[in-house]
């Protein structure tokens, strides 16, 4: 089994160890989602020394209706093209690989934030929502798929090493995946394969624009941890479908409850899910969730729970965490 210092090589990506900095919103963007010096400085500090093999940039909105917060970064148009190139370059100079996460908030936002009506798969109030969304039409869905495609092209053109599609934490794609928020009766609702139809369309559109050699990650809110929500068995089904569709790395987190599991405090919250998913697919799996101890990270890898370990809050609080962790294992 793997350990934290081991390299990971796929056909499209070579990582110098198994440590990942997962996407976490900084709220540091300027007016209109503009990338400013604050974001450049933040990721420069986190990636310094190249101790983290893979830096995944916080979720960035693919269109204005999908904006999750006022301070969220934009990848919805060309305004950040130069800033994104600079960001990718800084991370590369520090010795890490850089991935950009692209997202649409769906009903997990407000009209005050977006300046638009709130939309979702169905007219169902989000668990943490304030407004009932308008149900997306098939034309709307086509437009959103195109938004993801255009955003992915900007990511590649900016020099990033990969792009990550966000379908976790109760955002739009996760809302389609979850039977709690997806009550549609057309081909985008109902059984599990229909509920991920939009995912497969987004993956195909992104693959078409970035080409065969550019890695695509997908962050999946695998289970909802509430009555009527998605289960591990469904997560295993969709993991296989995403692998078939061309996803290169699967990044596992929580669903409608967000990035935690109620009542679970043990490091590596989603380890049971990642282990189950690893047994049915051949692509690498990232495990995050409350991991703060390098020895726990090492053990999770040795136990075959994941291929890569995401450490978020610990590195957010202490930019030397990765350096200290990696050096302690040498």
PDB file of C-alpha atoms in Angstrom:
ATOM      1  CA  UNK A   1       0.000   0.000   0.000  1.00  0.00           C
ATOM      2  CA  UNK A   2       0.972   3.582  -0.540  1.00  0.00           C
ATOM      3  CA  UNK A   3       2.581   5.979   1.894  1.00  0.00           C
ATOM      4  CA  UNK A   4       2.530   9.766   1.972  1.00  0.00           C
ATOM      5  CA  UNK A   5       6.006  10.205   0.457  1.00  0.00           C
ATOM      6  CA  UNK A   6       5.349   7.920  -2.496  1.00  0.00           C
ATOM      7  CA  UNK A   7       4.911   9.477  -5.938  1.00  0.00           C
ATOM      8  CA  UNK A   8       1.684   8.911  -7.846  1.00  0.00           C
ATOM      9  CA  UNK A   9       1.868   8.486 -11.592  1.00  0.00           C
ATOM     10  CA  UNK A  10      -1.081   8.314 -13.954  1.00  0.00           C
ATOM     11  CA  UNK A  11      -0.903   8.549 -17.743  1.00  0.00           C
ATOM     12  CA  UNK A  12      -1.648  12.269 -17.500  1.00  0.00           C
ATOM     13  CA  UNK A  13      -0.283  13.437 -14.159  1.00  0.00           C
ATOM     14  CA  UNK A  14       2.774  12.832 -11.974  1.00  0.00           C
ATOM     15  CA  UNK A  15       2.564  13.863  -8.306  1.00  0.00           C
ATOM     16  CA  UNK A  16       5.654  13.967  -6.078  1.00  0.00           C
ATOM     17  CA  UNK A  17       3.781  12.711  -2.994  1.00  0.00           C
ATOM     18  CA  UNK A  18       0.276  11.826  -1.815  1.00  0.00           C
ATOM     19  CA  UNK A  19      -0.582  15.110  -0.061  1.00  0.00           C
ATOM     20  CA  UNK A  20      -3.346  17.328  -1.473  1.00  0.00           C
ATOM     21  CA  UNK A  21      -4.523  20.779  -0.410  1.00  0.00           C
ATOM     22  CA  UNK A  22      -8.288  20.568  -1.019  1.00  0.00           C
ATOM     23  CA  UNK A  23     -10.380  23.488  -2.256  1.00  0.00           C
ATOM     24  CA  UNK A  24     -11.513  25.846   0.501  1.00  0.00           C
ATOM     25  CA  UNK A  25     -13.216  29.183  -0.127  1.00  0.00           C
ATOM     26  CA  UNK A  26     -11.067  32.106   0.988  1.00  0.00           C
ATOM     27  CA  UNK A  27     -13.579  34.853   0.109  1.00  0.00           C
ATOM     28  CA  UNK A  28     -10.575  36.888  -1.016  1.00  0.00           C
ATOM     29  CA  UNK A  29     -11.725  37.798  -4.522  1.00  0.00           C
ATOM     30  CA  UNK A  30     -12.388  41.425  -5.397  1.00  0.00           C
ATOM     31  CA  UNK A  31     -15.536  43.025  -6.808  1.00  0.00           C
ATOM     32  CA  UNK A  32     -17.222  40.798  -9.395  1.00  0.00           C
ATOM     33  CA  UNK A  33     -15.124  37.751  -8.580  1.00  0.00           C
ATOM     34  CA  UNK A  34     -11.889  39.383  -9.730  1.00  0.00           C
ATOM     35  CA  UNK A  35      -8.682  37.639  -8.730  1.00  0.00           C
ATOM     36  CA  UNK A  36      -6.497  40.030  -6.764  1.00  0.00           C
ATOM     37  CA  UNK A  37      -3.196  40.078  -4.929  1.00  0.00           C
ATOM     38  CA  UNK A  38      -4.762  38.570  -1.797  1.00  0.00           C
ATOM     39  CA  UNK A  39      -5.453  35.274  -3.566  1.00  0.00           C
ATOM     40  CA  UNK A  40      -2.023  35.189  -5.206  1.00  0.00           C
ATOM     41  CA  UNK A  41      -0.321  35.765  -1.851  1.00  0.00           C
ATOM     42  CA  UNK A  42      -2.473  33.140  -0.111  1.00  0.00           C
ATOM     43  CA  UNK A  43      -1.684  30.328  -2.568  1.00  0.00           C
ATOM     44  CA  UNK A  44       1.962  31.374  -2.762  1.00  0.00           C
ATOM     45  CA  UNK A  45       2.204  30.925   1.002  1.00  0.00           C
ATOM     46  CA  UNK A  46       0.372  27.573   1.001  1.00  0.00           C
ATOM     47  CA  UNK A  47       2.395  26.066  -1.875  1.00  0.00           C
ATOM     48  CA  UNK A  48       5.810  27.337  -0.766  1.00  0.00           C
ATOM     49  CA  UNK A  49       8.474  24.642  -0.964  1.00  0.00           C
ATOM     50  CA  UNK A  50       6.383  22.216  -3.013  1.00  0.00           C
ATOM     51  CA  UNK A  51       5.612  20.011  -0.001  1.00  0.00           C
ATOM     52  CA  UNK A  52       2.006  19.624  -1.189  1.00  0.00           C
ATOM     53  CA  UNK A  53       1.898  17.673  -4.441  1.00  0.00           C
ATOM     54  CA  UNK A  54      -1.475  18.980  -5.594  1.00  0.00           C
ATOM     55  CA  UNK A  55      -3.108  22.341  -4.818  1.00  0.00           C
ATOM     56  CA  UNK A  56      -6.807  22.503  -5.710  1.00  0.00           C
ATOM     57  CA  UNK A  57      -7.960  26.112  -6.020  1.00  0.00           C
ATOM     58  CA  UNK A  58     -11.229  27.011  -4.296  1.00  0.00           C
ATOM     59  CA  UNK A  59     -14.522  26.626  -6.152  1.00  0.00           C
ATOM     60  CA  UNK A  60     -15.053  29.294  -8.793  1.00  0.00           C
ATOM     61  CA  UNK A  61     -18.403  30.105 -10.369  1.00  0.00           C
ATOM     62  CA  UNK A  62     -19.107  29.230 -14.010  1.00  0.00           C
ATOM     63  CA  UNK A  63     -21.916  31.780 -14.376  1.00  0.00           C
ATOM     64  CA  UNK A  64     -23.396  34.606 -12.315  1.00  0.00           C
ATOM     65  CA  UNK A  65     -26.551  32.642 -11.424  1.00  0.00           C
ATOM     66  CA  UNK A  66     -24.280  30.001  -9.932  1.00  0.00           C
ATOM     67  CA  UNK A  67     -22.362  32.345  -7.657  1.00  0.00           C
ATOM     68  CA  UNK A  68     -22.222  30.964  -4.099  1.00  0.00           C
ATOM     69  CA  UNK A  69     -20.966  34.041  -2.221  1.00  0.00           C
ATOM     70  CA  UNK A  70     -19.908  37.649  -2.661  1.00  0.00           C
ATOM     71  CA  UNK A  71     -16.197  36.889  -2.257  1.00  0.00           C
ATOM     72  CA  UNK A  72     -16.160  33.891  -4.596  1.00  0.00           C
ATOM     73  CA  UNK A  73     -13.704  33.725  -7.472  1.00  0.00           C
ATOM     74  CA  UNK A  74     -15.033  33.890 -11.049  1.00  0.00           C
ATOM     75  CA  UNK A  75     -14.195  31.679 -13.995  1.00  0.00           C
ATOM     76  CA  UNK A  76     -17.405  32.742 -15.792  1.00  0.00           C
ATOM     77  CA  UNK A  77     -15.735  35.029 -18.329  1.00  0.00           C
ATOM     78  CA  UNK A  78     -12.313  36.240 -19.433  1.00  0.00           C
ATOM     79  CA  UNK A  79     -11.812  38.860 -16.701  1.00  0.00           C
ATOM     80  CA  UNK A  80      -9.470  36.617 -14.697  1.00  0.00           C
ATOM     81  CA  UNK A  81      -7.479  35.101 -17.569  1.00  0.00           C
ATOM     82  CA  UNK A  82      -4.238  36.909 -16.758  1.00  0.00           C
ATOM     83  CA  UNK A  83      -4.667  36.496 -13.008  1.00  0.00           C
ATOM     84  CA  UNK A  84      -5.236  32.752 -13.385  1.00  0.00           C
ATOM     85  CA  UNK A  85      -2.066  32.431 -15.473  1.00  0.00           C
ATOM     86  CA  UNK A  86      -0.139  34.195 -12.718  1.00  0.00           C
ATOM     87  CA  UNK A  87      -1.715  31.965 -10.051  1.00  0.00           C
ATOM     88  CA  UNK A  88      -0.823  28.747 -11.893  1.00  0.00           C
ATOM     89  CA  UNK A  89       2.705  30.048 -12.474  1.00  0.00           C
ATOM     90  CA  UNK A  90       3.256  30.864  -8.772  1.00  0.00           C
ATOM     91  CA  UNK A  91       2.183  27.374  -7.697  1.00  0.00           C
ATOM     92  CA  UNK A  92       4.374  25.740 -10.342  1.00  0.00           C
ATOM     93  CA  UNK A  93       7.406  27.811  -9.339  1.00  0.00           C
ATOM     94  CA  UNK A  94       6.904  26.611  -5.767  1.00  0.00           C
ATOM     95  CA  UNK A  95       7.017  22.997  -6.940  1.00  0.00           C
ATOM     96  CA  UNK A  96       3.362  21.897  -6.770  1.00  0.00           C
ATOM     97  CA  UNK A  97       0.767  20.956  -9.390  1.00  0.00           C
ATOM     98  CA  UNK A  98      -2.276  23.215  -9.687  1.00  0.00           C
ATOM     99  CA  UNK A  99      -5.926  22.317 -10.253  1.00  0.00           C
ATOM    100  CA  UNK A 100      -8.880  24.688 -10.538  1.00  0.00           C
ATOM    101  CA  UNK A 101     -12.306  23.701  -9.209  1.00  0.00           C
ATOM    102  CA  UNK A 102     -15.321  24.945 -11.197  1.00  0.00           C
ATOM    103  CA  UNK A 103     -18.821  25.115  -9.761  1.00  0.00           C
ATOM    104  CA  UNK A 104     -22.438  26.258  -9.957  1.00  0.00           C
ATOM    105  CA  UNK A 105     -24.185  26.836  -6.624  1.00  0.00           C
ATOM    106  CA  UNK A 106     -27.725  26.078  -7.815  1.00  0.00           C
ATOM    107  CA  UNK A 107     -30.155  26.624  -4.940  1.00  0.00           C
ATOM    108  CA  UNK A 108     -27.324  26.865  -2.356  1.00  0.00           C
ATOM    109  CA  UNK A 109     -27.176  30.639  -2.767  1.00  0.00           C
ATOM    110  CA  UNK A 110     -29.519  33.638  -2.668  1.00  0.00           C
ATOM    111  CA  UNK A 111     -30.857  36.115  -5.198  1.00  0.00           C
ATOM    112  CA  UNK A 112     -29.185  38.853  -3.141  1.00  0.00           C
ATOM    113  CA  UNK A 113     -25.774  37.275  -3.888  1.00  0.00           C
ATOM    114  CA  UNK A 114     -26.358  36.458  -7.554  1.00  0.00           C
ATOM    115  CA  UNK A 115     -28.600  39.326  -8.597  1.00  0.00           C
ATOM    116  CA  UNK A 116     -30.675  36.678 -10.350  1.00  0.00           C
ATOM    117  CA  UNK A 117     -33.450  34.246  -9.552  1.00  0.00           C
ATOM    118  CA  UNK A 118     -32.309  31.076  -7.780  1.00  0.00           C
ATOM    119  CA  UNK A 119     -32.368  27.871  -9.820  1.00  0.00           C
ATOM    120  CA  UNK A 120     -32.148  24.164  -9.072  1.00  0.00           C
ATOM    121  CA  UNK A 121     -33.072  20.732 -10.412  1.00  0.00           C
ATOM    122  CA  UNK A 122     -36.537  21.011  -8.783  1.00  0.00           C
ATOM    123  CA  UNK A 123     -38.651  23.451  -6.805  1.00  0.00           C
ATOM    124  CA  UNK A 124     -37.281  22.145  -3.511  1.00  0.00           C
ATOM    125  CA  UNK A 125     -35.921  24.364  -0.763  1.00  0.00           C
ATOM    126  CA  UNK A 126     -32.248  23.656  -0.112  1.00  0.00           C
ATOM    127  CA  UNK A 127     -31.324  22.345   3.334  1.00  0.00           C
ATOM    128  CA  UNK A 128     -29.459  25.606   4.015  1.00  0.00           C
ATOM    129  CA  UNK A 129     -31.428  27.703   1.533  1.00  0.00           C
ATOM    130  CA  UNK A 130     -33.667  30.720   1.965  1.00  0.00           C
ATOM    131  CA  UNK A 131     -35.588  30.678  -1.322  1.00  0.00           C
ATOM    132  CA  UNK A 132     -37.430  28.066  -3.337  1.00  0.00           C
ATOM    133  CA  UNK A 133     -35.547  27.737  -6.647  1.00  0.00           C
ATOM    134  CA  UNK A 134     -37.041  27.831 -10.117  1.00  0.00           C
ATOM    135  CA  UNK A 135     -36.778  24.412 -11.755  1.00  0.00           C
ATOM    136  CA  UNK A 136     -34.227  24.428 -14.557  1.00  0.00           C
ATOM    137  CA  UNK A 137     -35.519  23.814 -18.071  1.00  0.00           C
ATOM    138  CA  UNK A 138     -33.674  21.542 -20.503  1.00  0.00           C
ATOM    139  CA  UNK A 139     -32.472  24.678 -22.301  1.00  0.00           C
ATOM    140  CA  UNK A 140     -31.125  26.021 -19.010  1.00  0.00           C
ATOM    141  CA  UNK A 141     -29.285  22.734 -18.450  1.00  0.00           C
ATOM    142  CA  UNK A 142     -27.676  22.947 -21.904  1.00  0.00           C
ATOM    143  CA  UNK A 143     -26.498  26.465 -21.101  1.00  0.00           C
ATOM    144  CA  UNK A 144     -24.993  25.373 -17.775  1.00  0.00           C
ATOM    145  CA  UNK A 145     -23.172  22.475 -19.453  1.00  0.00           C
ATOM    146  CA  UNK A 146     -21.712  25.019 -21.888  1.00  0.00           C
ATOM    147  CA  UNK A 147     -20.723  27.269 -18.944  1.00  0.00           C
ATOM    148  CA  UNK A 148     -18.724  24.393 -17.419  1.00  0.00           C
ATOM    149  CA  UNK A 149     -17.128  23.703 -20.812  1.00  0.00           C
ATOM    150  CA  UNK A 150     -16.091  27.345 -21.310  1.00  0.00           C
ATOM    151  CA  UNK A 151     -14.761  27.563 -17.749  1.00  0.00           C
ATOM    152  CA  UNK A 152     -12.671  24.409 -18.225  1.00  0.00           C
ATOM    153  CA  UNK A 153     -11.106  25.888 -21.370  1.00  0.00           C
ATOM    154  CA  UNK A 154     -10.106  29.012 -19.408  1.00  0.00           C
ATOM    155  CA  UNK A 155      -8.532  26.789 -16.753  1.00  0.00           C
ATOM    156  CA  UNK A 156      -6.488  24.860 -19.303  1.00  0.00           C
ATOM    157  CA  UNK A 157      -5.497  28.000 -21.225  1.00  0.00           C
ATOM    158  CA  UNK A 158      -4.265  29.562 -17.956  1.00  0.00           C
ATOM    159  CA  UNK A 159      -1.711  26.754 -17.551  1.00  0.00           C
ATOM    160  CA  UNK A 160      -3.305  24.674 -14.804  1.00  0.00           C
ATOM    161  CA  UNK A 161      -2.469  20.968 -14.673  1.00  0.00           C
ATOM    162  CA  UNK A 162      -6.079  19.809 -14.384  1.00  0.00           C
ATOM    163  CA  UNK A 163      -9.646  20.937 -13.768  1.00  0.00           C
ATOM    164  CA  UNK A 164     -12.027  19.691 -11.062  1.00  0.00           C
ATOM    165  CA  UNK A 165     -15.812  19.551 -11.537  1.00  0.00           C
ATOM    166  CA  UNK A 166     -17.596  20.240  -8.234  1.00  0.00           C
ATOM    167  CA  UNK A 167     -20.493  17.923  -7.331  1.00  0.00           C
ATOM    168  CA  UNK A 168     -20.349  17.976  -3.536  1.00  0.00           C
ATOM    169  CA  UNK A 169     -21.487  19.977  -0.492  1.00  0.00           C
ATOM    170  CA  UNK A 170     -25.006  20.468  -1.828  1.00  0.00           C
ATOM    171  CA  UNK A 171     -24.136  22.593  -4.873  1.00  0.00           C
ATOM    172  CA  UNK A 172     -25.939  22.280  -8.219  1.00  0.00           C
ATOM    173  CA  UNK A 173     -24.493  19.050  -9.650  1.00  0.00           C
ATOM    174  CA  UNK A 174     -24.762  17.507  -6.185  1.00  0.00           C
ATOM    175  CA  UNK A 175     -28.409  18.666  -6.115  1.00  0.00           C
ATOM    176  CA  UNK A 176     -29.079  16.690  -9.303  1.00  0.00           C
ATOM    177  CA  UNK A 177     -27.322  13.635  -7.826  1.00  0.00           C
ATOM    178  CA  UNK A 178     -29.304  13.745  -4.570  1.00  0.00           C
ATOM    179  CA  UNK A 179     -32.888  12.420  -4.462  1.00  0.00           C
ATOM    180  CA  UNK A 180     -33.536  14.957  -1.689  1.00  0.00           C
ATOM    181  CA  UNK A 181     -33.339  17.895  -4.104  1.00  0.00           C
ATOM    182  CA  UNK A 182     -33.954  16.169  -7.445  1.00  0.00           C
ATOM    183  CA  UNK A 183     -37.661  15.391  -7.865  1.00  0.00           C
ATOM    184  CA  UNK A 184     -37.683  15.679 -11.659  1.00  0.00           C
ATOM    185  CA  UNK A 185     -39.781  13.319 -13.767  1.00  0.00           C
ATOM    186  CA  UNK A 186     -37.869  13.821 -17.040  1.00  0.00           C
ATOM    187  CA  UNK A 187     -34.584  12.215 -18.121  1.00  0.00           C
ATOM    188  CA  UNK A 188     -32.650  14.267 -15.514  1.00  0.00           C
ATOM    189  CA  UNK A 189     -34.530  12.771 -12.560  1.00  0.00           C
ATOM    190  CA  UNK A 190     -35.697   9.469 -11.140  1.00  0.00           C
ATOM    191  CA  UNK A 191     -33.167   6.653 -11.035  1.00  0.00           C
ATOM    192  CA  UNK A 192     -29.510   7.126 -10.207  1.00  0.00           C
ATOM    193  CA  UNK A 193     -28.314   7.094 -13.827  1.00  0.00           C
ATOM    194  CA  UNK A 194     -30.799   9.804 -14.782  1.00  0.00           C
ATOM    195  CA  UNK A 195     -29.760  11.893 -11.784  1.00  0.00           C
ATOM    196  CA  UNK A 196     -26.148  11.929 -13.028  1.00  0.00           C
ATOM    197  CA  UNK A 197     -27.077  12.596 -16.662  1.00  0.00           C
ATOM    198  CA  UNK A 198     -26.048  16.253 -16.291  1.00  0.00           C
ATOM    199  CA  UNK A 199     -22.693  15.129 -14.815  1.00  0.00           C
ATOM    200  CA  UNK A 200     -21.996  12.925 -17.809  1.00  0.00           C
ATOM    201  CA  UNK A 201     -22.933  15.771 -20.166  1.00  0.00           C
ATOM    202  CA  UNK A 202     -20.609  18.158 -18.297  1.00  0.00           C
ATOM    203  CA  UNK A 203     -17.754  15.602 -18.323  1.00  0.00           C
ATOM    204  CA  UNK A 204     -18.155  15.038 -22.083  1.00  0.00           C
ATOM    205  CA  UNK A 205     -18.305  18.775 -22.810  1.00  0.00           C
ATOM    206  CA  UNK A 206     -15.222  19.436 -20.697  1.00  0.00           C
ATOM    207  CA  UNK A 207     -13.336  16.518 -22.268  1.00  0.00           C
ATOM    208  CA  UNK A 208     -14.227  17.773 -25.758  1.00  0.00           C
ATOM    209  CA  UNK A 209     -12.709  21.184 -25.056  1.00  0.00           C
ATOM    210  CA  UNK A 210      -9.626  20.227 -22.984  1.00  0.00           C
ATOM    211  CA  UNK A 211      -8.599  17.189 -25.064  1.00  0.00           C
ATOM    212  CA  UNK A 212      -7.716  13.625 -24.108  1.00  0.00           C
ATOM    213  CA  UNK A 213      -4.442  14.388 -22.305  1.00  0.00           C
ATOM    214  CA  UNK A 214      -5.712  16.953 -19.790  1.00  0.00           C
ATOM    215  CA  UNK A 215      -6.763  15.461 -16.415  1.00  0.00           C
ATOM    216  CA  UNK A 216     -10.324  15.941 -15.179  1.00  0.00           C
ATOM    217  CA  UNK A 217     -11.112  15.469 -11.491  1.00  0.00           C
ATOM    218  CA  UNK A 218     -14.597  15.272 -10.018  1.00  0.00           C
ATOM    219  CA  UNK A 219     -15.453  16.055  -6.411  1.00  0.00           C
ATOM    220  CA  UNK A 220     -18.395  13.916  -5.372  1.00  0.00           C
ATOM    221  CA  UNK A 221     -20.600  14.420  -2.337  1.00  0.00           C
ATOM    222  CA  UNK A 222     -20.985  10.668  -2.245  1.00  0.00           C
ATOM    223  CA  UNK A 223     -23.488  10.284   0.611  1.00  0.00           C
ATOM    224  CA  UNK A 224     -26.049  12.664   2.106  1.00  0.00           C
ATOM    225  CA  UNK A 225     -26.058  11.197   5.630  1.00  0.00           C
ATOM    226  CA  UNK A 226     -29.759  11.869   6.023  1.00  0.00           C
ATOM    227  CA  UNK A 227     -33.007  10.032   5.411  1.00  0.00           C
ATOM    228  CA  UNK A 228     -33.908   9.751   1.733  1.00  0.00           C
ATOM    229  CA  UNK A 229     -30.404  10.705   0.609  1.00  0.00           C
ATOM    230  CA  UNK A 230     -27.703   8.971  -1.398  1.00  0.00           C
ATOM    231  CA  UNK A 231     -25.995   5.860  -0.026  1.00  0.00           C
ATOM    232  CA  UNK A 232     -22.610   4.182  -0.436  1.00  0.00           C
ATOM    233  CA  UNK A 233     -24.160   1.678  -2.863  1.00  0.00           C
ATOM    234  CA  UNK A 234     -25.286   4.501  -5.154  1.00  0.00           C
ATOM    235  CA  UNK A 235     -21.911   6.193  -4.799  1.00  0.00           C
ATOM    236  CA  UNK A 236     -20.213   3.002  -6.040  1.00  0.00           C
ATOM    237  CA  UNK A 237     -22.504   2.910  -9.091  1.00  0.00           C
ATOM    238  CA  UNK A 238     -21.789   6.516 -10.071  1.00  0.00           C
ATOM    239  CA  UNK A 239     -18.055   6.182  -9.387  1.00  0.00           C
ATOM    240  CA  UNK A 240     -17.917   3.445 -12.036  1.00  0.00           C
ATOM    241  CA  UNK A 241     -19.924   5.601 -14.443  1.00  0.00           C
ATOM    242  CA  UNK A 242     -17.623   8.579 -13.921  1.00  0.00           C
ATOM    243  CA  UNK A 243     -14.556   6.434 -14.531  1.00  0.00           C
ATOM    244  CA  UNK A 244     -16.106   5.153 -17.773  1.00  0.00           C
ATOM    245  CA  UNK A 245     -16.919   8.740 -18.772  1.00  0.00           C
ATOM    246  CA  UNK A 246     -13.254   9.728 -18.475  1.00  0.00           C
ATOM    247  CA  UNK A 247     -12.758  11.134 -14.972  1.00  0.00           C
ATOM    248  CA  UNK A 248      -9.086  10.720 -14.003  1.00  0.00           C
ATOM    249  CA  UNK A 249      -9.263  11.248 -10.221  1.00  0.00           C
ATOM    250  CA  UNK A 250     -12.286  11.048  -7.921  1.00  0.00           C
ATOM    251  CA  UNK A 251     -12.292  13.421  -4.939  1.00  0.00           C
ATOM    252  CA  UNK A 252     -14.720  12.251  -2.241  1.00  0.00           C
ATOM    253  CA  UNK A 253     -16.486  14.509   0.248  1.00  0.00           C
ATOM    254  CA  UNK A 254     -19.955  15.000   1.740  1.00  0.00           C
ATOM    255  CA  UNK A 255     -23.257  15.715   0.061  1.00  0.00           C
ATOM    256  CA  UNK A 256     -26.226  17.748   1.260  1.00  0.00           C
ATOM    257  CA  UNK A 257     -24.791  18.032   4.779  1.00  0.00           C
ATOM    258  CA  UNK A 258     -21.642  19.692   3.480  1.00  0.00           C
ATOM    259  CA  UNK A 259     -18.069  18.660   4.285  1.00  0.00           C
ATOM    260  CA  UNK A 260     -18.861  16.969   7.609  1.00  0.00           C
ATOM    261  CA  UNK A 261     -20.799  13.935   8.854  1.00  0.00           C
ATOM    262  CA  UNK A 262     -23.032  14.724  11.840  1.00  0.00           C
ATOM    263  CA  UNK A 263     -21.585  13.107  14.943  1.00  0.00           C
ATOM    264  CA  UNK A 264     -18.368  11.904  13.284  1.00  0.00           C
ATOM    265  CA  UNK A 265     -15.132  13.405  14.598  1.00  0.00           C
ATOM    266  CA  UNK A 266     -12.625  10.665  13.728  1.00  0.00           C
ATOM    267  CA  UNK A 267     -10.016  11.878  11.238  1.00  0.00           C
ATOM    268  CA  UNK A 268     -10.789  10.929   7.645  1.00  0.00           C
ATOM    269  CA  UNK A 269     -14.567  11.335   7.884  1.00  0.00           C
ATOM    270  CA  UNK A 270     -15.293   9.693   4.540  1.00  0.00           C
ATOM    271  CA  UNK A 271     -12.841   6.770   4.793  1.00  0.00           C
ATOM    272  CA  UNK A 272     -15.580   4.101   4.652  1.00  0.00           C
ATOM    273  CA  UNK A 273     -16.868   5.599   1.417  1.00  0.00           C
ATOM    274  CA  UNK A 274     -13.470   6.004  -0.239  1.00  0.00           C
ATOM    275  CA  UNK A 275     -12.515   2.432   0.661  1.00  0.00           C
ATOM    276  CA  UNK A 276     -15.753   1.097  -0.838  1.00  0.00           C
ATOM    277  CA  UNK A 277     -15.322   3.185  -3.983  1.00  0.00           C
ATOM    278  CA  UNK A 278     -11.670   2.170  -4.387  1.00  0.00           C
ATOM    279  CA  UNK A 279     -12.795  -1.459  -4.537  1.00  0.00           C
ATOM    280  CA  UNK A 280     -14.877  -0.851  -7.692  1.00  0.00           C
ATOM    281  CA  UNK A 281     -12.765   1.609  -9.724  1.00  0.00           C
ATOM    282  CA  UNK A 282      -9.170   1.816 -10.964  1.00  0.00           C
ATOM    283  CA  UNK A 283      -8.599   5.574 -10.889  1.00  0.00           C
ATOM    284  CA  UNK A 284      -7.060   7.349  -7.847  1.00  0.00           C
ATOM    285  CA  UNK A 285      -9.330   8.457  -4.997  1.00  0.00           C
ATOM    286  CA  UNK A 286      -8.768  11.477  -2.729  1.00  0.00           C
ATOM    287  CA  UNK A 287      -9.873  11.318   0.915  1.00  0.00           C
ATOM    288  CA  UNK A 288     -10.383  14.486   2.977  1.00  0.00           C
ATOM    289  CA  UNK A 289     -12.228  15.244   6.192  1.00  0.00           C
ATOM    290  CA  UNK A 290     -10.758  16.420   9.469  1.00  0.00           C
ATOM    291  CA  UNK A 291      -7.264  14.977   8.944  1.00  0.00           C
ATOM    292  CA  UNK A 292      -4.781  16.884  11.117  1.00  0.00           C
ATOM    293  CA  UNK A 293      -2.197  14.232  12.089  1.00  0.00           C
ATOM    294  CA  UNK A 294       0.414  13.090   9.583  1.00  0.00           C
ATOM    295  CA  UNK A 295       0.518   9.617  11.154  1.00  0.00           C
ATOM    296  CA  UNK A 296      -3.230   9.233  10.638  1.00  0.00           C
ATOM    297  CA  UNK A 297      -2.804  10.309   7.008  1.00  0.00           C
ATOM    298  CA  UNK A 298      -0.055   7.730   6.581  1.00  0.00           C
ATOM    299  CA  UNK A 299      -2.182   4.987   8.169  1.00  0.00           C
ATOM    300  CA  UNK A 300      -5.213   5.758   5.995  1.00  0.00           C
ATOM    301  CA  UNK A 301      -3.028   5.249   2.918  1.00  0.00           C
ATOM    302  CA  UNK A 302      -1.483   2.060   4.296  1.00  0.00           C
ATOM    303  CA  UNK A 303      -4.945   0.698   5.087  1.00  0.00           C
ATOM    304  CA  UNK A 304      -5.977   1.188   1.468  1.00  0.00           C
ATOM    305  CA  UNK A 305      -8.635   3.778   2.298  1.00  0.00           C
ATOM    306  CA  UNK A 306      -7.454   6.181  -0.421  1.00  0.00           C
ATOM    307  CA  UNK A 307      -4.667   6.993  -2.884  1.00  0.00           C
ATOM    308  CA  UNK A 308      -4.298  10.661  -1.960  1.00  0.00           C
ATOM    309  CA  UNK A 309      -4.944  12.516   1.301  1.00  0.00           C
ATOM    310  CA  UNK A 310      -6.457  15.983   1.467  1.00  0.00           C
ATOM    311  CA  UNK A 311      -5.507  18.131   4.466  1.00  0.00           C
ATOM    312  CA  UNK A 312      -7.473  21.366   4.548  1.00  0.00           C
ATOM    313  CA  UNK A 313      -8.116  23.072   7.867  1.00  0.00           C
ATOM    314  CA  UNK A 314      -4.765  22.108   9.377  1.00  0.00           C
ATOM    315  CA  UNK A 315      -2.859  23.709   6.468  1.00  0.00           C
ATOM    316  CA  UNK A 316      -5.287  26.641   6.395  1.00  0.00           C
ATOM    317  CA  UNK A 317      -4.399  27.360  10.031  1.00  0.00           C
ATOM    318  CA  UNK A 318      -0.679  26.577   9.724  1.00  0.00           C
ATOM    319  CA  UNK A 319       1.148  27.065   6.416  1.00  0.00           C
ATOM    320  CA  UNK A 320       4.134  25.064   7.707  1.00  0.00           C
ATOM    321  CA  UNK A 321       2.020  21.938   8.391  1.00  0.00           C
ATOM    322  CA  UNK A 322       2.923  20.260   5.093  1.00  0.00           C
ATOM    323  CA  UNK A 323       6.654  20.990   5.458  1.00  0.00           C
ATOM    324  CA  UNK A 324       6.705  19.630   8.998  1.00  0.00           C
ATOM    325  CA  UNK A 325       4.615  16.577   8.070  1.00  0.00           C
ATOM    326  CA  UNK A 326       6.677  15.585   5.040  1.00  0.00           C
ATOM    327  CA  UNK A 327      10.020  16.137   6.819  1.00  0.00           C
ATOM    328  CA  UNK A 328       8.856  14.094   9.820  1.00  0.00           C
ATOM    329  CA  UNK A 329       8.415  11.049   7.574  1.00  0.00           C
ATOM    330  CA  UNK A 330      11.860  11.234   5.944  1.00  0.00           C
TER     331      UNK A 330
END
